[in-house]
Amino acid sequence: MDASLRDELKAFTTELAFASGELIMRYWRGEDMHVERKADSTPVTDADRGAEQLMRKMIAERYPAHGIIAEEFGNERENAEFVWVLDPIDGTKSFISHVPLFGTLIALLHKGEPVLGCIHQPVLGELLIGDNETCILNGSPTRVRPCPDLSKAVISTTDPALFAQGKHHVPGLDRLAEEAWLTRSWGDCYGYLLVATGRVDLMLDPVLETWDLMALIPIIRGAGGVITDWYGNEPTQGRFAEGATGNPGSRSAVVAGPEVHRAALGVLLG
């Protein structure tokens, strides 16, 4: 993908983020919000659905040949050369609680590989876009912060209850928390934004869906960080290869600067 096309698609990603953010903020400021529980017991709101519908409409009008993978309304042309991956509100539990630890996730895949990623937090006015080489927060470059070892690291995860329930338990997780300086639960996509902008050193989650994960890859790599699954593998594990079909499903993620990432995997894998 040449530079001019990349810049065009970045600009359109920004349009998607600001348009969906404007809709989301209407509900945040008090517009009646209807909350339902989906089959997996997670909440969904009118804001989730409205933001996704808006972004789908914008993509269809500007790039009708592009595909879409999204949380609320399914997939279209997921084998297209360019595919958008959308999570209109990542962190709906925070959103319905009026806690600004949520955001809109937008990713663009080219021939199955994530080439652009965006996290937009409309309440705080933070727009983060990465392209695997650079990461820009509100127009300024940002990087993961240097951290020499785990004893000085701030680590975070979305929901400690997932570990307590035994889902994707990794031996050594408790020891990882013991070795870190601080352990927090600044969760969902905002935790990864904090890593990419140098405010948290390690973010890890045992369960991420496709729409949770794809935007994170170009962002973290663009900020100089490392993103793998819990076992040090590529986060996509080749399942977005050109010609692949269907929803690749859930994955895990360990995200940090190189030194902390290496140390964290050493603890997690014993």
mmCIF file of C-alpha atoms in Angstrom:
data_model
loop_
_atom_site.group_PDB
_atom_site.id
_atom_site.type_symbol
_atom_site.label_atom_id
_atom_site.label_comp_id
_atom_site.label_asym_id
_atom_site.label_seq_id
_atom_site.Cartn_x
_atom_site.Cartn_y
_atom_site.Cartn_z
ATOM 1 C CA MET A 1 0.000 0.000 0.000
ATOM 2 C CA ASP A 2 1.574 3.284 -1.088
ATOM 3 C CA ALA A 3 1.916 6.312 1.175
ATOM 4 C CA SER A 4 -0.794 8.385 -0.506
ATOM 5 C CA LEU A 5 -3.388 5.633 -0.097
ATOM 6 C CA ARG A 6 -2.317 5.079 3.501
ATOM 7 C CA ASP A 7 -2.755 8.783 4.262
ATOM 8 C CA GLU A 8 -6.172 8.781 2.574
ATOM 9 C CA LEU A 9 -7.304 5.809 4.652
ATOM 10 C CA LYS A 10 -5.946 7.365 7.851
ATOM 11 C CA ALA A 11 -7.949 10.498 7.136
ATOM 12 C CA PHE A 12 -11.071 8.408 6.586
ATOM 13 C CA THR A 13 -10.414 6.497 9.808
ATOM 14 C CA THR A 14 -10.392 9.851 11.593
ATOM 15 C CA GLU A 15 -13.718 10.727 9.962
ATOM 16 C CA LEU A 16 -15.204 7.428 11.192
ATOM 17 C CA ALA A 17 -13.911 8.051 14.710
ATOM 18 C CA PHE A 18 -15.226 11.604 15.000
ATOM 19 C CA ALA A 19 -18.614 10.822 13.453
ATOM 20 C CA SER A 20 -19.209 7.797 15.694
ATOM 21 C CA GLY A 21 -17.878 9.726 18.685
ATOM 22 C CA GLU A 22 -20.361 12.537 18.142
ATOM 23 C CA LEU A 23 -23.222 10.013 18.193
ATOM 24 C CA ILE A 24 -21.849 8.220 21.268
ATOM 25 C CA MET A 25 -21.495 11.495 23.168
ATOM 26 C CA ARG A 26 -25.199 12.244 22.757
ATOM 27 C CA TYR A 27 -25.940 9.184 24.891
ATOM 28 C CA TRP A 28 -23.079 9.913 27.287
ATOM 29 C CA ARG A 29 -24.549 13.358 27.955
ATOM 30 C CA GLY A 30 -27.922 11.943 28.904
ATOM 31 C CA GLU A 31 -29.924 10.976 25.839
ATOM 32 C CA ASP A 32 -32.143 8.017 26.777
ATOM 33 C CA MET A 33 -30.032 4.875 26.665
ATOM 34 C CA HIS A 34 -31.681 1.489 26.284
ATOM 35 C CA VAL A 35 -29.464 -1.299 27.653
ATOM 36 C CA GLU A 36 -29.979 -4.948 26.713
ATOM 37 C CA ARG A 37 -28.110 -8.125 27.581
ATOM 38 C CA LYS A 38 -26.871 -10.211 24.673
ATOM 39 C CA ALA A 39 -26.786 -14.002 24.606
ATOM 40 C CA ASP A 40 -23.316 -13.983 26.204
ATOM 41 C CA SER A 41 -24.664 -11.750 29.036
ATOM 42 C CA THR A 42 -22.646 -8.718 27.913
ATOM 43 C CA PRO A 43 -24.533 -5.413 27.653
ATOM 44 C CA VAL A 44 -25.326 -3.595 24.420
ATOM 45 C CA THR A 45 -26.862 -0.140 23.998
ATOM 46 C CA ASP A 46 -28.447 2.050 21.366
ATOM 47 C CA ALA A 47 -25.125 3.877 21.210
ATOM 48 C CA ASP A 48 -23.237 0.674 20.274
ATOM 49 C CA ARG A 49 -25.684 -0.150 17.518
ATOM 50 C CA GLY A 50 -26.085 3.385 16.249
ATOM 51 C CA ALA A 51 -22.335 4.008 16.059
ATOM 52 C CA GLU A 52 -21.733 0.783 14.164
ATOM 53 C CA GLN A 53 -24.563 1.456 11.722
ATOM 54 C CA LEU A 54 -23.189 4.934 11.081
ATOM 55 C CA MET A 55 -19.658 3.668 10.384
ATOM 56 C CA ARG A 56 -20.975 0.887 8.134
ATOM 57 C CA LYS A 57 -22.940 3.444 6.115
ATOM 58 C CA MET A 58 -19.913 5.706 5.746
ATOM 59 C CA ILE A 59 -17.698 2.802 4.603
ATOM 60 C CA ALA A 60 -20.297 1.568 2.112
ATOM 61 C CA GLU A 61 -20.606 5.039 0.599
ATOM 62 C CA ARG A 62 -16.865 5.756 0.372
ATOM 63 C CA TYR A 63 -15.431 2.269 -0.260
ATOM 64 C CA PRO A 64 -18.217 -0.047 -1.439
ATOM 65 C CA ALA A 65 -15.815 -2.897 -2.313
ATOM 66 C CA HIS A 66 -14.324 -3.020 1.173
ATOM 67 C CA GLY A 67 -15.362 -5.691 3.664
ATOM 68 C CA ILE A 68 -16.509 -5.303 7.268
ATOM 69 C CA ILE A 69 -16.103 -7.440 10.393
ATOM 70 C CA ALA A 70 -17.993 -5.948 13.335
ATOM 71 C CA GLU A 71 -19.405 -6.869 16.708
ATOM 72 C CA GLU A 72 -23.064 -5.934 16.489
ATOM 73 C CA PHE A 73 -24.223 -6.605 12.913
ATOM 74 C CA GLY A 74 -21.905 -9.300 11.579
ATOM 75 C CA ASN A 75 -19.581 -9.560 8.605
ATOM 76 C CA GLU A 76 -19.718 -8.477 4.976
ATOM 77 C CA ARG A 77 -17.172 -9.391 2.291
ATOM 78 C CA GLU A 78 -14.659 -10.511 4.908
ATOM 79 C CA ASN A 79 -12.412 -11.887 2.153
ATOM 80 C CA ALA A 80 -12.091 -8.522 0.386
ATOM 81 C CA GLU A 81 -8.653 -6.989 -0.169
ATOM 82 C CA PHE A 82 -9.470 -4.292 2.420
ATOM 83 C CA VAL A 83 -11.576 -5.169 5.460
ATOM 84 C CA TRP A 84 -12.634 -2.819 8.276
ATOM 85 C CA VAL A 85 -12.922 -4.298 11.782
ATOM 86 C CA LEU A 86 -15.222 -2.292 14.048
ATOM 87 C CA ASP A 87 -16.022 -2.267 17.741
ATOM 88 C CA PRO A 88 -18.281 0.767 18.229
ATOM 89 C CA ILE A 89 -17.952 0.798 22.025
ATOM 90 C CA ASP A 90 -15.236 -1.369 23.520
ATOM 91 C CA GLY A 91 -15.960 -1.240 27.233
ATOM 92 C CA THR A 92 -19.742 -0.973 27.249
ATOM 93 C CA LYS A 93 -19.855 -1.793 30.978
ATOM 94 C CA SER A 94 -17.789 1.323 31.648
ATOM 95 C CA PHE A 95 -19.881 3.327 29.201
ATOM 96 C CA ILE A 96 -23.206 2.508 30.856
ATOM 97 C CA SER A 97 -21.607 3.346 34.224
ATOM 98 C CA HIS A 98 -20.457 6.747 32.872
ATOM 99 C CA VAL A 99 -16.812 5.846 33.439
ATOM 100 C CA PRO A 100 -14.573 6.998 30.533
ATOM 101 C CA LEU A 101 -12.563 3.753 30.282
ATOM 102 C CA PHE A 102 -14.107 2.822 26.942
ATOM 103 C CA GLY A 103 -13.463 3.704 23.344
ATOM 104 C CA THR A 104 -14.239 3.027 19.713
ATOM 105 C CA LEU A 105 -11.914 0.558 17.984
ATOM 106 C CA ILE A 106 -11.395 0.794 14.222
ATOM 107 C CA ALA A 107 -8.956 -1.413 12.307
ATOM 108 C CA LEU A 108 -8.191 -1.845 8.638
ATOM 109 C CA LEU A 109 -6.878 -5.132 7.264
ATOM 110 C CA HIS A 110 -5.095 -5.302 3.912
ATOM 111 C CA LYS A 111 -4.922 -8.822 2.497
ATOM 112 C CA GLY A 112 -5.597 -10.110 5.981
ATOM 113 C CA GLU A 113 -2.952 -8.089 7.814
ATOM 114 C CA PRO A 114 -3.832 -5.211 10.169
ATOM 115 C CA VAL A 115 -2.290 -2.063 8.665
ATOM 116 C CA LEU A 116 -4.176 0.685 10.532
ATOM 117 C CA GLY A 117 -5.582 0.830 14.034
ATOM 118 C CA CYS A 118 -7.506 3.519 15.888
ATOM 119 C CA ILE A 119 -8.687 3.996 19.482
ATOM 120 C CA HIS A 120 -10.992 6.980 20.006
ATOM 121 C CA GLN A 121 -12.036 8.090 23.489
ATOM 122 C CA PRO A 122 -14.598 10.849 22.831
ATOM 123 C CA VAL A 123 -15.141 11.943 26.441
ATOM 124 C CA LEU A 124 -11.446 12.710 26.988
ATOM 125 C CA GLY A 125 -10.905 13.796 23.392
ATOM 126 C CA GLU A 126 -8.124 11.282 22.697
ATOM 127 C CA LEU A 127 -7.610 9.974 19.155
ATOM 128 C CA LEU A 128 -4.830 7.402 18.744
ATOM 129 C CA ILE A 129 -3.907 6.042 15.299
ATOM 130 C CA GLY A 130 -1.119 3.556 14.531
ATOM 131 C CA ASP A 131 0.182 2.082 11.283
ATOM 132 C CA ASN A 132 2.785 -0.446 12.562
ATOM 133 C CA GLU A 133 5.551 2.154 12.097
ATOM 134 C CA THR A 134 4.200 5.241 13.857
ATOM 135 C CA CYS A 135 1.622 5.962 16.541
ATOM 136 C CA ILE A 136 -0.014 9.389 16.781
ATOM 137 C CA LEU A 137 -2.067 10.781 19.673
ATOM 138 C CA ASN A 138 -4.009 13.916 18.738
ATOM 139 C CA GLY A 139 -1.427 14.794 16.093
ATOM 140 C CA SER A 140 1.714 14.107 18.168
ATOM 141 C CA PRO A 141 3.926 10.983 18.052
ATOM 142 C CA THR A 142 3.787 8.734 21.094
ATOM 143 C CA ARG A 143 5.846 5.773 22.311
ATOM 144 C CA VAL A 144 5.765 3.117 24.996
ATOM 145 C CA ARG A 145 7.859 4.259 27.919
ATOM 146 C CA PRO A 146 11.187 2.647 28.793
ATOM 147 C CA CYS A 147 10.896 0.364 31.819
ATOM 148 C CA PRO A 148 13.931 -1.686 32.862
ATOM 149 C CA ASP A 149 12.195 -4.455 34.808
ATOM 150 C CA LEU A 150 8.923 -5.683 36.283
ATOM 151 C CA SER A 151 9.633 -4.253 39.725
ATOM 152 C CA LYS A 152 9.128 -0.784 38.258
ATOM 153 C CA ALA A 153 6.193 -1.691 35.976
ATOM 154 C CA VAL A 154 2.563 -0.662 36.158
ATOM 155 C CA ILE A 155 0.440 -3.516 34.822
ATOM 156 C CA SER A 156 -3.260 -3.619 34.053
ATOM 157 C CA THR A 157 -5.988 -5.954 32.869
ATOM 158 C CA THR A 158 -9.615 -5.484 31.925
ATOM 159 C CA ASP A 159 -11.373 -7.863 34.304
ATOM 160 C CA PRO A 160 -9.574 -9.846 37.017
ATOM 161 C CA ALA A 161 -12.727 -11.956 37.386
ATOM 162 C CA LEU A 162 -11.851 -13.749 34.145
ATOM 163 C CA PHE A 163 -8.753 -15.129 35.843
ATOM 164 C CA ALA A 164 -10.603 -15.968 39.039
ATOM 165 C CA GLN A 165 -13.085 -17.991 36.989
ATOM 166 C CA GLY A 166 -10.202 -20.032 35.588
ATOM 167 C CA LYS A 167 -10.612 -18.880 31.985
ATOM 168 C CA HIS A 168 -7.305 -19.132 30.105
ATOM 169 C CA HIS A 169 -5.454 -19.374 33.410
ATOM 170 C CA VAL A 170 -1.690 -19.198 33.024
ATOM 171 C CA PRO A 171 0.581 -20.483 35.810
ATOM 172 C CA GLY A 172 2.601 -17.606 37.180
ATOM 173 C CA LEU A 173 -0.067 -14.911 36.826
ATOM 174 C CA ASP A 174 -0.173 -14.285 40.579
ATOM 175 C CA ARG A 175 3.618 -14.059 40.685
ATOM 176 C CA LEU A 176 3.534 -11.521 37.842
ATOM 177 C CA ALA A 177 1.292 -9.272 39.928
ATOM 178 C CA GLU A 178 3.556 -9.738 42.930
ATOM 179 C CA GLU A 179 6.654 -8.723 40.966
ATOM 180 C CA ALA A 180 5.122 -5.585 39.452
ATOM 181 C CA TRP A 181 5.168 -2.203 41.122
ATOM 182 C CA LEU A 182 1.434 -1.554 40.651
ATOM 183 C CA THR A 183 -1.430 -3.690 39.382
ATOM 184 C CA ARG A 184 -4.601 -1.971 38.159
ATOM 185 C CA SER A 185 -7.747 -2.777 36.181
ATOM 186 C CA TRP A 186 -7.808 0.160 33.762
ATOM 187 C CA GLY A 187 -9.470 -1.935 31.180
ATOM 188 C CA ASP A 188 -10.738 -2.587 27.714
ATOM 189 C CA CYS A 189 -9.174 -0.627 24.866
ATOM 190 C CA TYR A 190 -8.248 2.287 27.104
ATOM 191 C CA GLY A 191 -5.692 0.142 28.917
ATOM 192 C CA TYR A 192 -3.919 -0.442 25.603
ATOM 193 C CA LEU A 193 -4.056 3.273 24.829
ATOM 194 C CA LEU A 194 -2.306 3.838 28.168
ATOM 195 C CA VAL A 195 0.505 1.460 27.159
ATOM 196 C CA ALA A 196 0.924 3.098 23.742
ATOM 197 C CA THR A 197 1.091 6.548 25.324
ATOM 198 C CA GLY A 198 3.572 5.638 28.048
ATOM 199 C CA ARG A 199 1.326 5.656 31.095
ATOM 200 C CA VAL A 200 1.098 1.889 31.733
ATOM 201 C CA ASP A 201 3.880 -0.632 31.091
ATOM 202 C CA LEU A 202 1.989 -3.908 30.580
ATOM 203 C CA MET A 203 -1.573 -4.695 29.578
ATOM 204 C CA LEU A 204 -2.830 -8.251 29.361
ATOM 205 C CA ASP A 205 -6.153 -9.955 28.779
ATOM 206 C CA PRO A 206 -7.024 -13.668 28.561
ATOM 207 C CA VAL A 207 -9.947 -13.232 26.139
ATOM 208 C CA LEU A 208 -10.170 -10.822 23.201
ATOM 209 C CA GLU A 209 -12.502 -11.083 20.250
ATOM 210 C CA THR A 210 -11.479 -10.203 16.708
ATOM 211 C CA TRP A 211 -12.910 -6.674 16.942
ATOM 212 C CA ASP A 212 -11.123 -6.152 20.282
ATOM 213 C CA LEU A 213 -7.718 -7.153 18.961
ATOM 214 C CA MET A 214 -7.112 -6.059 15.376
ATOM 215 C CA ALA A 215 -6.814 -2.299 16.008
ATOM 216 C CA LEU A 216 -4.322 -2.864 18.817
ATOM 217 C CA ILE A 217 -1.667 -4.463 16.612
ATOM 218 C CA PRO A 218 -0.720 -1.464 14.380
ATOM 219 C CA ILE A 219 -1.049 0.866 17.386
ATOM 220 C CA ILE A 220 1.240 -1.021 19.753
ATOM 221 C CA ARG A 221 3.822 -1.829 17.090
ATOM 222 C CA GLY A 222 3.738 1.761 15.870
ATOM 223 C CA ALA A 223 4.459 2.920 19.422
ATOM 224 C CA GLY A 224 7.501 0.653 19.671
ATOM 225 C CA GLY A 225 5.802 -2.009 21.768
ATOM 226 C CA VAL A 226 5.330 -5.754 21.450
ATOM 227 C CA ILE A 227 1.993 -7.551 21.179
ATOM 228 C CA THR A 228 1.659 -11.335 21.324
ATOM 229 C CA ASP A 229 -0.671 -13.919 22.754
ATOM 230 C CA TRP A 230 -0.024 -15.424 26.208
ATOM 231 C CA TYR A 231 2.526 -17.839 24.762
ATOM 232 C CA GLY A 232 4.575 -15.375 22.734
ATOM 233 C CA ASN A 233 2.931 -16.178 19.396
ATOM 234 C CA GLU A 234 1.780 -13.708 16.766
ATOM 235 C CA PRO A 235 -1.584 -12.380 17.985
ATOM 236 C CA THR A 236 -3.358 -13.229 14.728
ATOM 237 C CA GLN A 237 -1.715 -16.702 14.577
ATOM 238 C CA GLY A 238 -2.059 -16.717 10.790
ATOM 239 C CA ARG A 239 -5.838 -17.032 10.885
ATOM 240 C CA PHE A 240 -6.342 -13.841 8.917
ATOM 241 C CA ALA A 241 -4.287 -15.124 5.996
ATOM 242 C CA GLU A 242 -5.488 -14.102 2.562
ATOM 243 C CA GLY A 243 -8.434 -16.270 1.566
ATOM 244 C CA ALA A 244 -9.371 -17.268 5.116
ATOM 245 C CA THR A 245 -13.075 -17.387 5.902
ATOM 246 C CA GLY A 246 -15.249 -17.039 8.951
ATOM 247 C CA ASN A 247 -14.794 -15.347 12.314
ATOM 248 C CA PRO A 248 -11.375 -16.177 13.778
ATOM 249 C CA GLY A 249 -12.801 -16.024 17.297
ATOM 250 C CA SER A 250 -11.241 -15.056 20.603
ATOM 251 C CA ARG A 251 -7.578 -14.717 21.523
ATOM 252 C CA SER A 252 -5.373 -13.566 24.381
ATOM 253 C CA ALA A 253 -2.990 -10.598 24.440
ATOM 254 C CA VAL A 254 0.159 -9.521 26.261
ATOM 255 C CA VAL A 255 1.203 -5.955 25.381
ATOM 256 C CA ALA A 256 4.234 -4.021 26.628
ATOM 257 C CA GLY A 257 7.550 -2.461 25.747
ATOM 258 C CA PRO A 258 10.210 -4.998 24.703
ATOM 259 C CA GLU A 259 11.956 -5.394 28.077
ATOM 260 C CA VAL A 260 8.806 -5.742 30.156
ATOM 261 C CA HIS A 261 7.162 -7.991 27.564
ATOM 262 C CA ARG A 262 10.126 -10.366 27.620
ATOM 263 C CA ALA A 263 10.142 -10.445 31.430
ATOM 264 C CA ALA A 264 6.373 -10.910 31.661
ATOM 265 C CA LEU A 265 6.375 -13.911 29.320
ATOM 266 C CA GLY A 266 9.192 -15.404 31.367
ATOM 267 C CA VAL A 267 7.020 -15.222 34.484
ATOM 268 C CA LEU A 268 3.803 -16.325 32.804
ATOM 269 C CA LEU A 269 5.453 -19.350 31.190
ATOM 270 C CA GLY A 270 7.524 -20.251 34.216
#
